mmCIF file of C-alpha atoms in Angstrom:
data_model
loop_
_atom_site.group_PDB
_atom_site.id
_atom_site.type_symbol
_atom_site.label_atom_id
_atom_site.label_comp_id
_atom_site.label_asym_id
_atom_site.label_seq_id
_atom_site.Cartn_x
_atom_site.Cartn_y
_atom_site.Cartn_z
ATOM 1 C CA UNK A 1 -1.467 -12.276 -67.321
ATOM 2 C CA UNK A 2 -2.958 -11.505 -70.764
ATOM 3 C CA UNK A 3 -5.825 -9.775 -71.263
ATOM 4 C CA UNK A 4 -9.387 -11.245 -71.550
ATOM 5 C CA UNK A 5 -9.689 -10.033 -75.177
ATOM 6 C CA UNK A 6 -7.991 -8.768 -78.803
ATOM 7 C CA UNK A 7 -7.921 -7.129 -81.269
ATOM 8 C CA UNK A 8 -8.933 -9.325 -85.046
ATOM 9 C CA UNK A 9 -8.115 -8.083 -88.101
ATOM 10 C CA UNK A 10 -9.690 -9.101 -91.540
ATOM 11 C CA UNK A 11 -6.965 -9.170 -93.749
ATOM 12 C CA UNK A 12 -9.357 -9.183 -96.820
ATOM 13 C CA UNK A 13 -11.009 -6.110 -95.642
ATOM 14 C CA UNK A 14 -8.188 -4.255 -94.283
ATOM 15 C CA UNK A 15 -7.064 -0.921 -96.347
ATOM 16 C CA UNK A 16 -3.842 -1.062 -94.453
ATOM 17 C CA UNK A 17 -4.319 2.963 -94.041
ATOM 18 C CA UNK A 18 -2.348 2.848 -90.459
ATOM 19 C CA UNK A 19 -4.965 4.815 -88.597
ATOM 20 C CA UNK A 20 -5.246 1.423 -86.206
ATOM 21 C CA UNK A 21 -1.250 1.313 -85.637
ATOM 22 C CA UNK A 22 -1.447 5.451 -84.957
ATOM 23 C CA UNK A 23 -4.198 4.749 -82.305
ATOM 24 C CA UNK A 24 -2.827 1.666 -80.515
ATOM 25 C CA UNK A 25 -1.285 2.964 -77.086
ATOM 26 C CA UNK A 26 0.828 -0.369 -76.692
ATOM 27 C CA UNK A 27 2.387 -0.273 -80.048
ATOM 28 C CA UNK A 28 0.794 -4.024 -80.624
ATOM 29 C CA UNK A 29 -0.547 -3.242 -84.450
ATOM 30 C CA UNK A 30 1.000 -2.136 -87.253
ATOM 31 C CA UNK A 31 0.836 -2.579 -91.251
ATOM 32 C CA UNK A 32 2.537 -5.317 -92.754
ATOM 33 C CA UNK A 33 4.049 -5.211 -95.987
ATOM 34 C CA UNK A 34 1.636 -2.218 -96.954
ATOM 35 C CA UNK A 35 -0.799 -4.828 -97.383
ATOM 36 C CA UNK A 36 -2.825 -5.162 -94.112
ATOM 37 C CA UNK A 37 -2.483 -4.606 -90.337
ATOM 38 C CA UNK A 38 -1.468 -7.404 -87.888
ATOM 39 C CA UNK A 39 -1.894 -7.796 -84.258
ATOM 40 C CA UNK A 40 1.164 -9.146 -81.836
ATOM 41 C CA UNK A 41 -1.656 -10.674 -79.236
ATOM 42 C CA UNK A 42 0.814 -10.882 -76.631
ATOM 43 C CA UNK A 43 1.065 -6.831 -76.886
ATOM 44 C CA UNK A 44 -2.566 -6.185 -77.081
ATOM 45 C CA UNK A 45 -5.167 -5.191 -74.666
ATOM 46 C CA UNK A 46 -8.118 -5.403 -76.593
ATOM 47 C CA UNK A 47 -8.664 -1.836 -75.698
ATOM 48 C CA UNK A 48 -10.634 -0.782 -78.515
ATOM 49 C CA UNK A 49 -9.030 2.561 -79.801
ATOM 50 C CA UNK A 50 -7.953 0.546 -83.147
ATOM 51 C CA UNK A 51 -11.671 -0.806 -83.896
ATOM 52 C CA UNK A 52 -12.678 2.357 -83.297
ATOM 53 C CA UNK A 53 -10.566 4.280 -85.797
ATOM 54 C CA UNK A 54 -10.936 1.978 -88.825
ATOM 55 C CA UNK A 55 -12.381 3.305 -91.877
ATOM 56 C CA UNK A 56 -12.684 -0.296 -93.063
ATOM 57 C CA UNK A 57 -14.401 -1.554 -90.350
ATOM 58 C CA UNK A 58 -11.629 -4.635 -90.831
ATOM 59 C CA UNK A 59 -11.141 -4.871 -86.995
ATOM 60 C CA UNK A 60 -13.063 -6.243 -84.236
ATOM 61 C CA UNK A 61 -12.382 -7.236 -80.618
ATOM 62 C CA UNK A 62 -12.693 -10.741 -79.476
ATOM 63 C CA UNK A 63 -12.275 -12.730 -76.670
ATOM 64 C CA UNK A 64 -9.617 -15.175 -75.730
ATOM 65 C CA UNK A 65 -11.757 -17.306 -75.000
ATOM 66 C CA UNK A 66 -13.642 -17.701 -78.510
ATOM 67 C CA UNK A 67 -10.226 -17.495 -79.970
ATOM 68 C CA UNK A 68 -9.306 -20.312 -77.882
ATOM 69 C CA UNK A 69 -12.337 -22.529 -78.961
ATOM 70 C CA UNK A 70 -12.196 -22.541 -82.319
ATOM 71 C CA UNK A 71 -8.418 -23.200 -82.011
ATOM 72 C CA UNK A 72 -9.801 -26.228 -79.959
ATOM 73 C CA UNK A 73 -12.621 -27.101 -83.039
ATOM 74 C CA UNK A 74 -9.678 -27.231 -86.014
ATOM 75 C CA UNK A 75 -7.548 -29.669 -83.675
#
């Protein structure tokens, strides 16, 4: 069962320094293209150790949930 929450990335924010990928325990971030970091959801815990470690401050953890229902809003 996945977890109740996740880590979100702003791309437009994100430095794509890889101090989020080094700190991610589950391997479920890591820097794409050099350009910024993305997220595999299905990996991630929402834990917290990537928010944490940002210098950007691009990264905050959600819930499913609110993820869910604004997928629901667009549709």
């Amino acid at each position: 069962m996945a977890s109740k929450r996740y880590a979100a990335v702003d791309k437009k924010v994100c430095v794509a320094c890889g101090a989020c990928e080094a700190a991610c325990p589950l391997g479920a971030i890591q820097v794409y293209r050099g350009c910024y970091a993305k997220v595999r959801e299905d990996k991630c815990v929402g834990c917290g150790r990537c928010e944490k470690v940002c210098p950007a401050n691009s990264i905050q953890i959600e819930s499913r949930e609110s993820y869910e229902d604004k997928e629901k809003a667009v549709v």
